[in-house]
Amino acid sequence: MTYEESLAALADPTRRQIYEHVTRSAGSVADISKGFPISRPAVSQHLKVLSDAGLVAAKQQGNRRIYRATPDGLAELRQYLDRLWGDVLGEFAKSFEKEL
Amino acid sequence: MTYEESLAALADPTRRQIYEHVTRSAGSVADISKGFPISRPAVSQHLKVLSDAGLVAAKQQGNRRIYRATPDGLAELRQYLDRLWGDVLGEFAKSFEKEL
DNA sequence: GCTTACGGTAAGTAATGACTTACGAAGAAT
DNA sequence: ATTCTTCGTAAGTCATTACTTACCGTAAGC
């Protein structure tokens, strides 16, 4: 569960769409698959990547697994970007000083 | 210059390293290439992707191009993640209510 | 019991993309 | 003027990965 994994997980367009869907409403794999033009195993594989990144988590409910979004992976990613943001603003300010 | 581009740009490990390097200190393509085990054209291609995403920008200086990090692309990405963060926290809270 | 629904995993394929070398254009230096 | 540096781009190669179909285990329904 690192920010690298979250970054790689959200980079793929369809996987990002799946994540956004889960973000808005949790559901079983079959439910989630309904809205996408790819096969159910493909969705399952995407959910595994999202799960490894800490972006979603599954709760077993009888025969089905309910996937829902978790804050963990996203929090890590936001923290990393905040660090970058600080560096960028710092260097950006320094570049102005040099130009004067 | 969309958040999708920034996401895809930062997903690749070596490209992310290049970006972080530029973040800390601006420099020419040759300068940046010094620290990496890949060819100069490869670095150039990575810089193009970063540039298209609005993460870096080049300033022509005679024969050389000085690349530096720009806030634009990173700002878009952070904004997108903030939107996601809100959705995730909202759904996360609702899931607690349901369990009680 | 048997069958049906759910979902993870294996294996194979096709597309994407990260790299290489080769080349060409444009400015600096001698 | 020509030589050298800088850097972008084209073309080709190799690895990664997103997808497919096929299969298996497990729980629910009849």
Coordinates of C-alpha atoms (C1' of nucleotides) in Angstrom, one line a residue:
Chain A
M1 CA 0.0 0.0 0.0
T2 CA 2.3 2.7 -1.3
Y3 CA 1.6 5.9 -3.2
E4 CA 3.4 4.4 -6.2
E5 CA 0.7 1.7 -6.3
S6 CA -2.1 4.2 -6.0
L7 CA -0.6 6.2 -8.8
A8 CA -0.2 3.3 -11.1
A9 CA -3.6 2.0 -10.2
L10 CA -5.4 5.3 -11.0
A11 CA -3.4 5.8 -14.2
D12 CA -5.4 3.3 -16.2
P13 CA -8.6 5.0 -17.5
T14 CA -11.1 2.1 -17.1
R15 CA -9.6 1.1 -13.7
R16 CA -10.0 4.8 -12.6
Q17 CA -13.6 4.7 -13.8
I18 CA -14.2 1.5 -11.8
Y19 CA -12.7 3.2 -8.7
E20 CA -14.8 6.3 -9.2
H21 CA -17.9 4.1 -9.5
V22 CA -17.0 2.2 -6.3
T23 CA -16.4 5.6 -4.7
R24 CA -19.9 6.7 -5.4
S25 CA -21.6 3.4 -4.5
A26 CA -20.3 0.2 -3.0
G27 CA -21.4 -3.1 -4.6
S28 CA -20.6 -6.6 -5.6
V29 CA -18.3 -7.5 -8.5
A30 CA -21.4 -8.4 -10.6
D31 CA -23.0 -5.1 -9.8
I32 CA -20.0 -3.1 -10.7
S33 CA -19.4 -5.1 -13.9
K34 CA -22.9 -4.1 -15.1
G35 CA -21.8 -0.6 -16.1
F36 CA -18.7 -1.5 -18.0
P37 CA -18.2 -3.0 -21.5
I38 CA -15.5 -5.4 -20.3
S39 CA -15.8 -8.9 -18.9
R40 CA -16.4 -9.7 -15.2
P41 CA -12.9 -11.2 -14.7
A42 CA -11.3 -8.0 -16.1
V43 CA -13.2 -6.0 -13.5
S44 CA -12.1 -8.5 -10.9
Q45 CA -8.5 -8.0 -11.9
H46 CA -8.8 -4.3 -11.7
L47 CA -10.4 -4.5 -8.2
K48 CA -7.4 -6.6 -7.1
V49 CA -5.0 -3.9 -8.2
L50 CA -7.1 -1.2 -6.5
S51 CA -7.3 -3.4 -3.4
D52 CA -3.5 -3.9 -3.3
A53 CA -3.1 -0.2 -3.5
G54 CA -5.4 0.3 -0.5
L55 CA -7.9 2.2 -2.6
V56 CA -10.7 -0.2 -2.1
A57 CA -11.5 -3.1 0.3
A58 CA -13.9 -6.1 0.1
K59 CA -16.2 -7.4 2.7
Q60 CA -17.4 -11.0 2.3
Q61 CA -21.2 -11.2 2.5
G62 CA -22.3 -14.8 2.0
N63 CA -21.5 -15.7 -1.5
R64 CA -20.7 -12.1 -2.7
R65 CA -17.9 -9.7 -2.0
I66 CA -19.0 -6.1 -1.4
Y67 CA -16.3 -3.7 -2.6
R68 CA -16.1 -0.2 -1.1
A69 CA -13.6 2.7 -1.3
T70 CA -11.2 3.2 1.6
P71 CA -9.5 6.4 2.5
D72 CA -6.0 4.8 3.1
G73 CA -4.5 4.6 -0.3
L74 CA -5.9 8.0 -1.4
A75 CA -4.6 9.6 1.8
E76 CA -1.1 8.3 1.0
L77 CA -1.2 9.6 -2.5
R78 CA -2.5 13.0 -1.4
Q79 CA 0.3 13.2 1.2
Y80 CA 2.9 12.5 -1.5
L81 CA 1.5 15.1 -3.8
D82 CA 1.4 17.7 -1.0
R83 CA 5.2 17.1 -0.5
L84 CA 5.7 17.6 -4.2
W85 CA 3.6 20.7 -4.1
G86 CA 5.8 22.2 -1.5
D87 CA 9.0 21.5 -3.5
V88 CA 7.5 22.9 -6.7
L89 CA 6.3 26.1 -5.1
G90 CA 9.7 26.5 -3.4
E91 CA 11.6 26.2 -6.6
F92 CA 9.1 28.3 -8.5
A93 CA 9.7 31.1 -6.1
K94 CA 13.4 30.8 -6.3
S95 CA 13.3 31.0 -10.1
F96 CA 11.6 34.3 -9.8
E97 CA 14.3 35.7 -7.6
K98 CA 16.9 34.7 -10.1
E99 CA 15.2 36.5 -13.0
L100 CA 15.1 39.8 -11.2
Chain B
M1 CA -3.1 19.6 -19.6
T2 CA -5.6 17.4 -17.8
Y3 CA -5.4 15.5 -14.5
E4 CA -5.5 12.3 -16.5
E5 CA -2.3 13.2 -18.2
S6 CA -0.6 14.1 -15.0
L7 CA -1.7 10.8 -13.5
A8 CA -0.4 8.8 -16.4
A9 CA 2.8 10.8 -16.5
L10 CA 3.6 10.3 -12.8
A11 CA 2.7 6.6 -12.9
D12 CA 5.9 5.6 -14.6
P13 CA 8.7 5.2 -12.0
T14 CA 11.6 6.6 -14.0
R15 CA 9.5 9.5 -15.4
R16 CA 8.5 10.3 -11.8
Q17 CA 12.1 10.3 -10.8
I18 CA 12.9 12.7 -13.6
Y19 CA 10.1 14.9 -12.5
E20 CA 11.2 14.9 -8.9
H21 CA 14.7 15.8 -10.0
V22 CA 13.4 18.7 -12.1
T23 CA 11.3 19.7 -9.1
R24 CA 14.4 20.0 -6.9
S25 CA 16.6 21.7 -9.5
A26 CA 15.9 23.0 -13.1
G27 CA 18.4 22.2 -15.8
S28 CA 19.1 21.3 -19.4
V29 CA 18.3 17.9 -20.9
A30 CA 21.9 16.9 -20.8
D31 CA 22.2 17.9 -17.1
I32 CA 19.1 15.9 -16.2
S33 CA 20.3 12.9 -18.2
K34 CA 23.5 12.8 -16.1
G35 CA 21.8 11.2 -13.2
F36 CA 19.9 8.5 -15.0
P37 CA 20.9 5.2 -16.5
I38 CA 18.9 5.7 -19.7
S39 CA 19.7 7.4 -22.9
R40 CA 19.3 11.1 -23.5
P41 CA 16.5 10.7 -26.1
A42 CA 14.6 8.6 -23.5
V43 CA 14.8 11.5 -21.0
S44 CA 13.7 13.9 -23.8
Q45 CA 10.6 11.7 -24.4
H46 CA 9.8 11.6 -20.7
L47 CA 10.1 15.4 -20.6
K48 CA 7.7 15.8 -23.5
V49 CA 5.1 13.7 -21.6
L50 CA 5.6 15.8 -18.5
S51 CA 5.4 18.9 -20.5
D52 CA 2.2 17.9 -22.2
A53 CA 0.7 17.2 -18.8
G54 CA 1.7 20.7 -17.6
L55 CA 4.0 19.4 -15.0
V56 CA 7.2 21.0 -16.4
A57 CA 8.0 23.7 -18.9
A58 CA 11.0 24.5 -21.0
K59 CA 12.7 27.9 -21.6
Q60 CA 14.9 28.2 -24.6
Q61 CA 18.3 29.5 -23.7
G62 CA 20.5 29.7 -26.8
N63 CA 21.2 26.2 -27.8
R64 CA 19.8 24.5 -24.7
R65 CA 16.4 24.1 -23.2
I66 CA 16.1 24.6 -19.4
Y67 CA 13.3 22.5 -17.9
R68 CA 11.7 23.5 -14.7
A69 CA 8.6 22.3 -12.8
T70 CA 5.4 24.3 -13.1
P71 CA 2.5 24.2 -10.6
D72 CA -0.2 23.9 -13.2
G73 CA -0.4 20.2 -13.8
L74 CA 0.1 19.3 -10.2
A75 CA -2.6 21.7 -9.2
E76 CA -5.1 20.1 -11.5
L77 CA -4.2 16.7 -10.1
R78 CA -4.5 17.8 -6.5
Q79 CA -7.9 19.3 -7.2
Y80 CA -9.1 16.0 -8.8
L81 CA -7.9 14.0 -5.8
D82 CA -9.6 16.5 -3.4
R83 CA -12.8 15.8 -5.2
L84 CA -12.3 12.1 -4.9
W85 CA -11.4 12.5 -1.2
G86 CA -14.7 14.2 -0.5
D87 CA -16.6 11.4 -2.2
V88 CA -14.7 8.7 -0.4
L89 CA -15.2 10.3 3.0
G90 CA -18.9 10.8 2.3
E91 CA -19.5 7.2 1.3
F92 CA -17.3 6.0 4.2
A93 CA -19.4 7.9 6.7
K94 CA -22.6 6.5 5.1
S95 CA -21.3 2.9 5.4
F96 CA -20.9 3.4 9.1
E97 CA -24.5 4.6 9.5
K98 CA -25.7 1.5 7.7
E99 CA -23.8 -0.8 10.0
L100 CA -25.4 0.5 13.2
Chain C
dG1 C1' -28.7 -34.3 -3.0
dC2 C1' -28.2 -31.3 -7.5
dT3 C1' -28.1 -27.0 -9.8
dT4 C1' -27.4 -22.1 -10.2
dA5 C1' -25.1 -17.7 -9.0
dC6 C1' -20.8 -15.5 -7.5
dG7 C1' -16.1 -14.5 -8.0
dG8 C1' -11.1 -15.5 -8.0
dT9 C1' -7.2 -17.4 -10.9
dA10 C1' -4.6 -19.5 -15.0
dA11 C1' -3.2 -19.2 -19.6
dG12 C1' -2.9 -17.0 -23.9
dT13 C1' -3.3 -12.8 -26.9
dA14 C1' -3.1 -8.2 -28.5
dA15 C1' -2.1 -3.6 -27.7
dT16 C1' 0.4 -0.2 -25.2
dG17 C1' 4.5 2.0 -24.0
dA18 C1' 9.4 2.5 -22.5
dC19 C1' 13.6 2.0 -24.4
dT20 C1' 17.3 1.8 -28.1
dT21 C1' 20.1 3.7 -32.3
dA22 C1' 20.1 6.8 -36.2
dC23 C1' 19.2 11.1 -38.0
dG24 C1' 18.5 16.1 -38.7
dA25 C1' 18.0 21.0 -37.4
dA26 C1' 19.7 25.0 -35.0
dG27 C1' 22.8 27.6 -32.3
dA28 C1' 27.9 28.2 -30.2
dA29 C1' 32.7 28.0 -30.8
dT30 C1' 37.1 27.9 -33.0
Chain D
dA1 C1' 32.9 28.2 -43.1
dT2 C1' 33.1 24.2 -40.6
dT3 C1' 33.0 21.8 -36.6
dC4 C1' 30.9 20.6 -32.2
dT5 C1' 27.3 20.7 -28.9
dT6 C1' 22.4 20.4 -27.8
dC7 C1' 18.1 18.3 -28.4
dG8 C1' 13.9 16.8 -30.7
dT9 C1' 12.0 13.1 -33.7
dA10 C1' 11.5 8.7 -36.5
dA11 C1' 11.7 3.8 -36.6
dG12 C1' 12.2 -0.4 -34.6
dT13 C1' 12.4 -3.7 -30.5
dC14 C1' 11.2 -5.7 -26.3
dA15 C1' 8.6 -5.9 -22.0
dT16 C1' 4.5 -4.8 -19.7
dT17 C1' -0.3 -5.0 -19.1
dA18 C1' -5.2 -5.0 -20.1
dC19 C1' -8.1 -8.0 -21.9
dT20 C1' -10.2 -12.6 -23.4
dT21 C1' -12.0 -17.6 -22.5
dA22 C1' -11.7 -21.5 -19.6
dC23 C1' -11.7 -23.4 -15.2
dC24 C1' -12.4 -24.3 -10.2
dG25 C1' -13.9 -23.6 -5.4
dT26 C1' -17.7 -21.9 -2.5
dA27 C1' -22.1 -20.5 -0.9
dA28 C1' -27.3 -20.1 -1.8
dG29 C1' -31.7 -21.9 -3.8
dC30 C1' -34.8 -25.4 -5.3

